[in-house]
Amino acid sequence: MRSPMRSRDPNATDRRRAGAIAALAGLLLPLAALRAAALPEPAVALGLGRYYTAPKGGLSGADVVPPAAAYRSGAALGRAAPTNQWYSSVMFGRWSYPIMAHPMSYRTSEAGFELGLPAKRFAVIAGTERRELAYPHVAAVTIAPLGFRPRDSRLSGFSDWLAEISLAAGDGKTLKATVLHGSPFAYFECSSGDVRFHLAERPVVLADPTAKGLDPRVASFTVAGRSYAIFAPQGARWDWSRPTDLVLRLPGDRRYFSVAGLPDASAATRADFLAVAYAFPTETRVAWRYDEQAHVVRTTFRVSTVAREGGNRTTFMGLYPHQWSSVVPARQARYRYESVRGQIRLIAANSFVTERAFHGLLPSWAGLENPGSRVALASLLRQDLADADRLVPADGRGTYWFGKSLGALAQLLAVAETEGETAMRDRLLQLLQDRLESWFDGRHAGYFVADARLGTFVAIPQEYNSILAMNDHHFHYGYWLQAAAQVALRDPAWAAADHWGGMVGRLAADIANDDRGRRDVPFLRNFDAYEGHSWASGIAQLEDGNNQESSSEAVNAWSGLALWGAATGNRRLRDLGVYLYTTEVASAEQYWFDPDRQVLAPEFGKPFASMVFGGKYAYGTWWTDEPRQVLGINVLPITPASTYLGANPAYLRALVGALPDETRAYRDRGRSDGTAPDIWQDVIACYLALADADAGLARWDRQGSVEAGETRSHTLYWLSSLAEMGRPDFSVTADTAFYAVFKDQSAARTYLAYNPGSAPLRVSFSTGKVIEVAPRSLARGR
């Protein structure tokens, strides 16, 4: 899920929540209510801040607690619950929702463990503008133990992109399945008794293990046009007397088998799969390294296996498109699967490495040089400063809406500083600190709770099920990290761990902890390391799998994490942010925008997907199908980290160019539902300016509506800066994390570099340009 937002324009339409988790959390209070409550125990001091180990009580939300991940067992019990993952629904109900692993899908049910190879299905939702292209879960094969009846399914183990799911009877008898991203295999162990495989329809038999002369370990068949194979151990026996039911009798000392979805029905393919069928995965692990000198992020994916039969330990790994385009060295695909993420290409390996260029981040750009632009901006800055105290919307009281106001203040602060408005900067800095501290001190109605049962750090009051369903933490806290980083770059003492930095660190750890095995927070809560992007729903109880709408708000979180790490001298955190930012950007470009059309099917009929689920992608939002908001939710917030959106100027122009006709058609069909005529016009203008600054300036109405995370000053500054510097130039790299390069129509380049450290920094660009940057300063070169 993701958080709806509302334009500050008084005529803007309410943004409505939809989907499987529909209950809005709490009542909406004005900002004054945030300063109402006393400070009871149990409170835990952290530097100058405080958090709680249980809700305070009263209206602020004592009845709102994180969901109980009751369906865990074994090794999964000793660690924080891995919410917001593709398999998280296993932990929150007796039986799971669909588990989209790609190319396979799975589900646990009373009937057993379901698996299948999903097939494409397209739909236009009646009465809406929404288009959906789905690969829904299919129960082609349902696997069940015959020696006992499982009472539920539980997450019994997990690693970076692997889930171990146990169907247990309660007396120690279990059917255990191990599934993982990118693998066509599911691996099983059954503690006792026989195993039944129920087929969804009468199959086409490809290999009958009971037939003379065939391998007695392999049963293979085609169901609904997709082929499958079961690989049993030596000594196993079969009963296939009923066409749609196979019974496997496992030997007492070999209680394992694997099942694979096959790319085709050939005997040669079955032989290839048989060769790796007994290499059972035990752990998956991702490792990343940001090489500052080479300006690349290298990511290693490794699967550990054990040979359950024979000596082979090599497995098949399926690479997603964003991995295939960056794998080094280039690989040859053994097999390919069509999926909701495009082609999944198989290689026979236990590891691979991807390498992506990192194009830099900045906390701000340089001051404007055009005198007329500076005068116009100075006037708007004075107006926005006068309104700064009212940036928090009256209808928003949780960490999302409050966070958006923090983000707007942070960008306004940066603009004031670059324009030499030091008094204004100091006032905004103090206001930003006060706003952050009003939550961090634990003395008001807005505060934080560390929940030890689930392993999370939540904010009360919740917004949009951020507690009840663990939704959207990275969307919310990303704005806070951006704001805290802007403060830390100017006031390092404020950000010290013994002051307010400890509280910021808890927010960062909740969404992006890189330590495995902790009890207080899971490893990379929101981020799917293998699929390469974040997930928003904490409990993932959705028929189409987990989901993420706003890829750009996820990118905002990871850029904030990198800036916070740099501002506090924490290189490990900085590099984690760089890895997450670089990977999320690559996935957003591939799976949301897809300019090279490797993923979005022709029948989808839309130029991008605004919502990505485990089993589908869609054009629409949780609250509206209005075209400007459908695009804008994957653009905002506008910050210096947004330049990645300008990587394909022609594609960008086409998206924005289509909006007038799409908006007109939307209104003509009676679908306007009160939406402001110029809703998010500032966001769209800033987006367009990445391809054409003059067109962006022309599109923007400085008297028009202002998106809730924006200010008029920041919009004018952004548009004017790009008019002076030109478009982002991604052909140039540098040997620092904090840089950007722009090129104007005359091919003149502007080089920007920021030094967050305390010593002078010499930055070398790949063009040969060198810039000397003073400590905690931004430098510009031509």
PDB file of N, CA, C and O in Angstrom, residues 339-395:
ATOM      1  N   SER A 339       7.253 -13.648 -17.331  1.00  0.00           N
ATOM      2  CA  SER A 339       6.695 -13.364 -16.009  1.00  0.00           C
ATOM      3  C   SER A 339       6.172 -11.937 -15.982  1.00  0.00           C
ATOM      4  O   SER A 339       6.344 -11.160 -16.927  1.00  0.00           O
ATOM      5  N   VAL A 340       5.543 -11.571 -14.883  1.00  0.00           N
ATOM      6  CA  VAL A 340       5.051 -10.220 -14.694  1.00  0.00           C
ATOM      7  C   VAL A 340       6.182  -9.209 -14.668  1.00  0.00           C
ATOM      8  O   VAL A 340       5.965  -8.014 -14.890  1.00  0.00           O
ATOM      9  N   ARG A 341       7.397  -9.646 -14.437  1.00  0.00           N
ATOM     10  CA  ARG A 341       8.573  -8.770 -14.443  1.00  0.00           C
ATOM     11  C   ARG A 341       9.356  -8.869 -15.750  1.00  0.00           C
ATOM     12  O   ARG A 341      10.507  -8.453 -15.811  1.00  0.00           O
ATOM     13  N   GLY A 342       8.743  -9.393 -16.769  1.00  0.00           N
ATOM     14  CA  GLY A 342       9.467  -9.610 -18.008  1.00  0.00           C
ATOM     15  C   GLY A 342      10.135 -10.968 -17.982  1.00  0.00           C
ATOM     16  O   GLY A 342       9.753 -11.864 -17.222  1.00  0.00           O
ATOM     17  N   GLN A 343      11.147 -11.149 -18.786  1.00  0.00           N
ATOM     18  CA  GLN A 343      11.801 -12.453 -18.865  1.00  0.00           C
ATOM     19  C   GLN A 343      12.693 -12.713 -17.653  1.00  0.00           C
ATOM     20  O   GLN A 343      13.511 -11.875 -17.277  1.00  0.00           O
ATOM     21  N   ILE A 344      12.501 -13.886 -17.065  1.00  0.00           N
ATOM     22  CA  ILE A 344      13.410 -14.401 -16.033  1.00  0.00           C
ATOM     23  C   ILE A 344      14.345 -15.359 -16.752  1.00  0.00           C
ATOM     24  O   ILE A 344      13.911 -16.358 -17.332  1.00  0.00           O
ATOM     25  N   ARG A 345      15.641 -15.072 -16.738  1.00  0.00           N
ATOM     26  CA  ARG A 345      16.627 -15.872 -17.471  1.00  0.00           C
ATOM     27  C   ARG A 345      17.421 -16.729 -16.495  1.00  0.00           C
ATOM     28  O   ARG A 345      17.994 -16.226 -15.532  1.00  0.00           O
ATOM     29  N   LEU A 346      17.457 -18.023 -16.769  1.00  0.00           N
ATOM     30  CA  LEU A 346      18.141 -18.968 -15.880  1.00  0.00           C
ATOM     31  C   LEU A 346      19.603 -19.130 -16.257  1.00  0.00           C
ATOM     32  O   LEU A 346      19.952 -19.241 -17.441  1.00  0.00           O
ATOM     33  N   ILE A 347      20.439 -19.166 -15.227  1.00  0.00           N
ATOM     34  CA  ILE A 347      21.834 -19.571 -15.391  1.00  0.00           C
ATOM     35  C   ILE A 347      22.106 -20.690 -14.398  1.00  0.00           C
ATOM     36  O   ILE A 347      21.478 -20.772 -13.344  1.00  0.00           O
ATOM     37  N   ALA A 348      23.023 -21.570 -14.734  1.00  0.00           N
ATOM     38  CA  ALA A 348      23.458 -22.622 -13.812  1.00  0.00           C
ATOM     39  C   ALA A 348      24.616 -22.059 -13.001  1.00  0.00           C
ATOM     40  O   ALA A 348      25.732 -21.928 -13.502  1.00  0.00           O
ATOM     41  N   ALA A 349      24.355 -21.668 -11.764  1.00  0.00           N
ATOM     42  CA  ALA A 349      25.365 -21.008 -10.943  1.00  0.00           C
ATOM     43  C   ALA A 349      24.874 -20.926  -9.515  1.00  0.00           C
ATOM     44  O   ALA A 349      23.676 -21.102  -9.239  1.00  0.00           O
ATOM     45  N   ASN A 350      25.791 -20.645  -8.611  1.00  0.00           N
ATOM     46  CA  ASN A 350      25.447 -20.383  -7.220  1.00  0.00           C
ATOM     47  C   ASN A 350      25.691 -18.931  -6.836  1.00  0.00           C
ATOM     48  O   ASN A 350      25.470 -18.550  -5.686  1.00  0.00           O
ATOM     49  N   SER A 351      26.155 -18.135  -7.803  1.00  0.00           N
ATOM     50  CA  SER A 351      26.354 -16.717  -7.536  1.00  0.00           C
ATOM     51  C   SER A 351      26.474 -15.954  -8.843  1.00  0.00           C
ATOM     52  O   SER A 351      26.764 -16.531  -9.894  1.00  0.00           O
ATOM     53  N   PHE A 352      26.250 -14.676  -8.759  1.00  0.00           N
ATOM     54  CA  PHE A 352      26.529 -13.767  -9.868  1.00  0.00           C
ATOM     55  C   PHE A 352      26.716 -12.367  -9.298  1.00  0.00           C
ATOM     56  O   PHE A 352      26.352 -12.091  -8.149  1.00  0.00           O
ATOM     57  N   VAL A 353      27.272 -11.478 -10.120  1.00  0.00           N
ATOM     58  CA  VAL A 353      27.587 -10.117  -9.696  1.00  0.00           C
ATOM     59  C   VAL A 353      26.976  -9.138 -10.685  1.00  0.00           C
ATOM     60  O   VAL A 353      27.043  -9.351 -11.905  1.00  0.00           O
ATOM     61  N   THR A 354      26.377  -8.076 -10.172  1.00  0.00           N
ATOM     62  CA  THR A 354      25.912  -6.982 -11.022  1.00  0.00           C
ATOM     63  C   THR A 354      26.741  -5.742 -10.719  1.00  0.00           C
ATOM     64  O   THR A 354      27.284  -5.591  -9.623  1.00  0.00           O
ATOM     65  N   GLU A 355      26.809  -4.864 -11.688  1.00  0.00           N
ATOM     66  CA  GLU A 355      27.596  -3.639 -11.535  1.00  0.00           C
ATOM     67  C   GLU A 355      26.824  -2.494 -12.179  1.00  0.00           C
ATOM     68  O   GLU A 355      26.483  -2.567 -13.358  1.00  0.00           O
ATOM     69  N   ARG A 356      26.572  -1.441 -11.410  1.00  0.00           N
ATOM     70  CA  ARG A 356      25.851  -0.286 -11.919  1.00  0.00           C
ATOM     71  C   ARG A 356      26.594   0.991 -11.568  1.00  0.00           C
ATOM     72  O   ARG A 356      27.093   1.146 -10.454  1.00  0.00           O
ATOM     73  N   ALA A 357      26.631   1.918 -12.524  1.00  0.00           N
ATOM     74  CA  ALA A 357      27.228   3.223 -12.269  1.00  0.00           C
ATOM     75  C   ALA A 357      26.359   3.983 -11.278  1.00  0.00           C
ATOM     76  O   ALA A 357      25.129   3.908 -11.319  1.00  0.00           O
ATOM     77  N   PHE A 358      27.015   4.698 -10.389  1.00  0.00           N
ATOM     78  CA  PHE A 358      26.310   5.575  -9.447  1.00  0.00           C
ATOM     79  C   PHE A 358      26.524   7.009  -9.904  1.00  0.00           C
ATOM     80  O   PHE A 358      27.654   7.471 -10.036  1.00  0.00           O
ATOM     81  N   HIS A 359      25.431   7.726 -10.135  1.00  0.00           N
ATOM     82  CA  HIS A 359      25.501   9.050 -10.737  1.00  0.00           C
ATOM     83  C   HIS A 359      25.414  10.187  -9.730  1.00  0.00           C
ATOM     84  O   HIS A 359      25.214  11.338 -10.118  1.00  0.00           O
ATOM     85  N   GLY A 360      25.596   9.866  -8.456  1.00  0.00           N
ATOM     86  CA  GLY A 360      25.755  10.906  -7.465  1.00  0.00           C
ATOM     87  C   GLY A 360      24.471  11.395  -6.833  1.00  0.00           C
ATOM     88  O   GLY A 360      23.377  11.261  -7.380  1.00  0.00           O
ATOM     89  N   LEU A 361      24.628  11.981  -5.648  1.00  0.00           N
ATOM     90  CA  LEU A 361      23.555  12.631  -4.919  1.00  0.00           C
ATOM     91  C   LEU A 361      24.066  13.987  -4.449  1.00  0.00           C
ATOM     92  O   LEU A 361      25.278  14.185  -4.324  1.00  0.00           O
ATOM     93  N   LEU A 362      23.147  14.883  -4.160  1.00  0.00           N
ATOM     94  CA  LEU A 362      23.502  16.178  -3.591  1.00  0.00           C
ATOM     95  C   LEU A 362      22.443  16.596  -2.579  1.00  0.00           C
ATOM     96  O   LEU A 362      21.257  16.311  -2.766  1.00  0.00           O
ATOM     97  N   PRO A 363      22.849  17.304  -1.524  1.00  0.00           N
ATOM     98  CA  PRO A 363      21.846  17.849  -0.605  1.00  0.00           C
ATOM     99  C   PRO A 363      21.184  19.100  -1.155  1.00  0.00           C
ATOM    100  O   PRO A 363      20.084  19.470  -0.726  1.00  0.00           O
ATOM    101  N   SER A 364      21.843  19.777  -2.095  1.00  0.00           N
ATOM    102  CA  SER A 364      21.296  20.997  -2.697  1.00  0.00           C
ATOM    103  C   SER A 364      22.079  21.299  -3.964  1.00  0.00           C
ATOM    104  O   SER A 364      23.132  20.705  -4.218  1.00  0.00           O
ATOM    105  N   TRP A 365      21.561  22.227  -4.759  1.00  0.00           N
ATOM    106  CA  TRP A 365      22.282  22.733  -5.914  1.00  0.00           C
ATOM    107  C   TRP A 365      22.903  24.085  -5.561  1.00  0.00           C
ATOM    108  O   TRP A 365      22.791  24.543  -4.416  1.00  0.00           O
ATOM    109  N   ALA A 366      23.512  24.718  -6.545  1.00  0.00           N
ATOM    110  CA  ALA A 366      24.172  26.006  -6.321  1.00  0.00           C
ATOM    111  C   ALA A 366      23.171  27.157  -6.465  1.00  0.00           C
ATOM    112  O   ALA A 366      22.041  26.981  -6.939  1.00  0.00           O
ATOM    113  N   GLY A 367      23.591  28.340  -6.057  1.00  0.00           N
ATOM    114  CA  GLY A 367      22.755  29.522  -6.153  1.00  0.00           C
ATOM    115  C   GLY A 367      22.500  29.927  -7.599  1.00  0.00           C
ATOM    116  O   GLY A 367      23.293  29.646  -8.496  1.00  0.00           O
ATOM    117  N   LEU A 368      21.376  30.594  -7.829  1.00  0.00           N
ATOM    118  CA  LEU A 368      21.044  31.067  -9.163  1.00  0.00           C
ATOM    119  C   LEU A 368      22.006  32.182  -9.576  1.00  0.00           C
ATOM    120  O   LEU A 368      22.500  32.944  -8.740  1.00  0.00           O
ATOM    121  N   GLU A 369      22.232  32.286 -10.864  1.00  0.00           N
ATOM    122  CA  GLU A 369      23.135  33.311 -11.382  1.00  0.00           C
ATOM    123  C   GLU A 369      22.406  34.404 -12.146  1.00  0.00           C
ATOM    124  O   GLU A 369      22.908  35.528 -12.255  1.00  0.00           O
ATOM    125  N   ASN A 370      21.251  34.121 -12.684  1.00  0.00           N
ATOM    126  CA  ASN A 370      20.486  35.126 -13.415  1.00  0.00           C
ATOM    127  C   ASN A 370      19.895  36.136 -12.435  1.00  0.00           C
ATOM    128  O   ASN A 370      19.126  35.768 -11.537  1.00  0.00           O
ATOM    129  N   PRO A 371      20.227  37.425 -12.583  1.00  0.00           N
ATOM    130  CA  PRO A 371      19.741  38.435 -11.620  1.00  0.00           C
ATOM    131  C   PRO A 371      18.217  38.482 -11.525  1.00  0.00           C
ATOM    132  O   PRO A 371      17.663  38.596 -10.424  1.00  0.00           O
ATOM    133  N   GLY A 372      17.534  38.404 -12.659  1.00  0.00           N
ATOM    134  CA  GLY A 372      16.083  38.453 -12.622  1.00  0.00           C
ATOM    135  C   GLY A 372      15.487  37.280 -11.872  1.00  0.00           C
ATOM    136  O   GLY A 372      14.522  37.435 -11.114  1.00  0.00           O
ATOM    137  N   SER A 373      16.056  36.100 -12.079  1.00  0.00           N
ATOM    138  CA  SER A 373      15.572  34.912 -11.371  1.00  0.00           C
ATOM    139  C   SER A 373      15.802  35.039  -9.873  1.00  0.00           C
ATOM    140  O   SER A 373      14.962  34.627  -9.064  1.00  0.00           O
ATOM    141  N   ARG A 374      16.919  35.626  -9.493  1.00  0.00           N
ATOM    142  CA  ARG A 374      17.227  35.772  -8.068  1.00  0.00           C
ATOM    143  C   ARG A 374      16.244  36.720  -7.394  1.00  0.00           C
ATOM    144  O   ARG A 374      15.817  36.490  -6.262  1.00  0.00           O
ATOM    145  N   VAL A 375      15.893  37.807  -8.085  1.00  0.00           N
ATOM    146  CA  VAL A 375      14.935  38.750  -7.512  1.00  0.00           C
ATOM    147  C   VAL A 375      13.576  38.083  -7.339  1.00  0.00           C
ATOM    148  O   VAL A 375      12.924  38.216  -6.294  1.00  0.00           O
ATOM    149  N   ALA A 376      13.126  37.370  -8.365  1.00  0.00           N
ATOM    150  CA  ALA A 376      11.829  36.691  -8.274  1.00  0.00           C
ATOM    151  C   ALA A 376      11.826  35.658  -7.154  1.00  0.00           C
ATOM    152  O   ALA A 376      10.846  35.525  -6.414  1.00  0.00           O
ATOM    153  N   LEU A 377      12.922  34.937  -7.023  1.00  0.00           N
ATOM    154  CA  LEU A 377      13.005  33.915  -5.985  1.00  0.00           C
ATOM    155  C   LEU A 377      13.027  34.539  -4.595  1.00  0.00           C
ATOM    156  O   LEU A 377      12.394  34.021  -3.668  1.00  0.00           O
ATOM    157  N   ALA A 378      13.738  35.651  -4.436  1.00  0.00           N
ATOM    158  CA  ALA A 378      13.794  36.306  -3.128  1.00  0.00           C
ATOM    159  C   ALA A 378      12.405  36.714  -2.659  1.00  0.00           C
ATOM    160  O   ALA A 378      12.067  36.597  -1.466  1.00  0.00           O
ATOM    161  N   SER A 379      11.569  37.169  -3.596  1.00  0.00           N
ATOM    162  CA  SER A 379      10.206  37.554  -3.230  1.00  0.00           C
ATOM    163  C   SER A 379       9.401  36.351  -2.750  1.00  0.00           C
ATOM    164  O   SER A 379       8.687  36.426  -1.733  1.00  0.00           O
ATOM    165  N   LEU A 380       9.510  35.238  -3.469  1.00  0.00           N
ATOM    166  CA  LEU A 380       8.782  34.035  -3.063  1.00  0.00           C
ATOM    167  C   LEU A 380       9.302  33.478  -1.748  1.00  0.00           C
ATOM    168  O   LEU A 380       8.531  32.957  -0.931  1.00  0.00           O
ATOM    169  N   LEU A 381      10.607  33.556  -1.535  1.00  0.00           N
ATOM    170  CA  LEU A 381      11.178  33.064  -0.274  1.00  0.00           C
ATOM    171  C   LEU A 381      10.575  33.795   0.922  1.00  0.00           C
ATOM    172  O   LEU A 381      10.270  33.179   1.950  1.00  0.00           O
ATOM    173  N   ARG A 382      10.414  35.105   0.794  1.00  0.00           N
ATOM    174  CA  ARG A 382       9.833  35.870   1.905  1.00  0.00           C
ATOM    175  C   ARG A 382       8.393  35.418   2.176  1.00  0.00           C
ATOM    176  O   ARG A 382       7.983  35.290   3.333  1.00  0.00           O
ATOM    177  N   GLN A 383       7.656  35.160   1.099  1.00  0.00           N
ATOM    178  CA  GLN A 383       6.278  34.693   1.284  1.00  0.00           C
ATOM    179  C   GLN A 383       6.243  33.318   1.934  1.00  0.00           C
ATOM    180  O   GLN A 383       5.454  33.060   2.847  1.00  0.00           O
ATOM    181  N   ASP A 384       7.100  32.416   1.459  1.00  0.00           N
ATOM    182  CA  ASP A 384       7.098  31.051   2.003  1.00  0.00           C
ATOM    183  C   ASP A 384       7.605  31.012   3.435  1.00  0.00           C
ATOM    184  O   ASP A 384       7.149  30.192   4.243  1.00  0.00           O
ATOM    185  N   LEU A 385       8.536  31.887   3.764  1.00  0.00           N
ATOM    186  CA  LEU A 385       9.001  31.946   5.145  1.00  0.00           C
ATOM    187  C   LEU A 385       7.866  32.362   6.068  1.00  0.00           C
ATOM    188  O   LEU A 385       7.713  31.813   7.166  1.00  0.00           O
ATOM    189  N   ALA A 386       7.055  33.304   5.619  1.00  0.00           N
ATOM    190  CA  ALA A 386       5.924  33.746   6.434  1.00  0.00           C
ATOM    191  C   ALA A 386       4.917  32.622   6.643  1.00  0.00           C
ATOM    192  O   ALA A 386       4.222  32.581   7.667  1.00  0.00           O
ATOM    193  N   ASP A 387       4.831  31.704   5.674  1.00  0.00           N
ATOM    194  CA  ASP A 387       3.879  30.586   5.758  1.00  0.00           C
ATOM    195  C   ASP A 387       4.479  29.320   6.350  1.00  0.00           C
ATOM    196  O   ASP A 387       3.776  28.309   6.477  1.00  0.00           O
ATOM    197  N   ALA A 388       5.764  29.357   6.699  1.00  0.00           N
ATOM    198  CA  ALA A 388       6.461  28.118   7.076  1.00  0.00           C
ATOM    199  C   ALA A 388       5.834  27.443   8.280  1.00  0.00           C
ATOM    200  O   ALA A 388       5.774  26.215   8.353  1.00  0.00           O
ATOM    201  N   ASP A 389       5.344  28.218   9.239  1.00  0.00           N
ATOM    202  CA  ASP A 389       4.746  27.620  10.430  1.00  0.00           C
ATOM    203  C   ASP A 389       3.470  26.849  10.102  1.00  0.00           C
ATOM    204  O   ASP A 389       3.043  25.999  10.874  1.00  0.00           O
ATOM    205  N   ARG A 390       2.868  27.136   8.953  1.00  0.00           N
ATOM    206  CA  ARG A 390       1.602  26.504   8.598  1.00  0.00           C
ATOM    207  C   ARG A 390       1.768  25.411   7.548  1.00  0.00           C
ATOM    208  O   ARG A 390       0.788  24.988   6.939  1.00  0.00           O
ATOM    209  N   LEU A 391       2.990  24.947   7.361  1.00  0.00           N
ATOM    210  CA  LEU A 391       3.215  23.933   6.333  1.00  0.00           C
ATOM    211  C   LEU A 391       2.549  22.599   6.659  1.00  0.00           C
ATOM    212  O   LEU A 391       2.200  21.839   5.778  1.00  0.00           O
ATOM    213  N   VAL A 392       2.393  22.284   7.939  1.00  0.00           N
ATOM    214  CA  VAL A 392       1.752  21.010   8.297  1.00  0.00           C
ATOM    215  C   VAL A 392       0.263  21.112   8.017  1.00  0.00           C
ATOM    216  O   VAL A 392      -0.409  21.987   8.562  1.00  0.00           O
ATOM    217  N   PRO A 393      -0.301  20.274   7.163  1.00  0.00           N
ATOM    218  CA  PRO A 393      -1.732  20.353   6.859  1.00  0.00           C
ATOM    219  C   PRO A 393      -2.576  20.084   8.095  1.00  0.00           C
ATOM    220  O   PRO A 393      -2.221  19.273   8.953  1.00  0.00           O
ATOM    221  N   ALA A 394      -3.708  20.755   8.173  1.00  0.00           N
ATOM    222  CA  ALA A 394      -4.563  20.594   9.348  1.00  0.00           C
ATOM    223  C   ALA A 394      -5.135  19.193   9.443  1.00  0.00           C
ATOM    224  O   ALA A 394      -5.516  18.740  10.508  1.00  0.00           O
ATOM    225  N   ASP A 395      -5.215  18.466   8.318  1.00  0.00           N
ATOM    226  CA  ASP A 395      -5.826  17.137   8.344  1.00  0.00           C
ATOM    227  C   ASP A 395      -4.786  16.040   8.427  1.00  0.00           C
ATOM    228  O   ASP A 395      -5.101  14.878   8.220  1.00  0.00           O
TER     229      ASP A 395
END
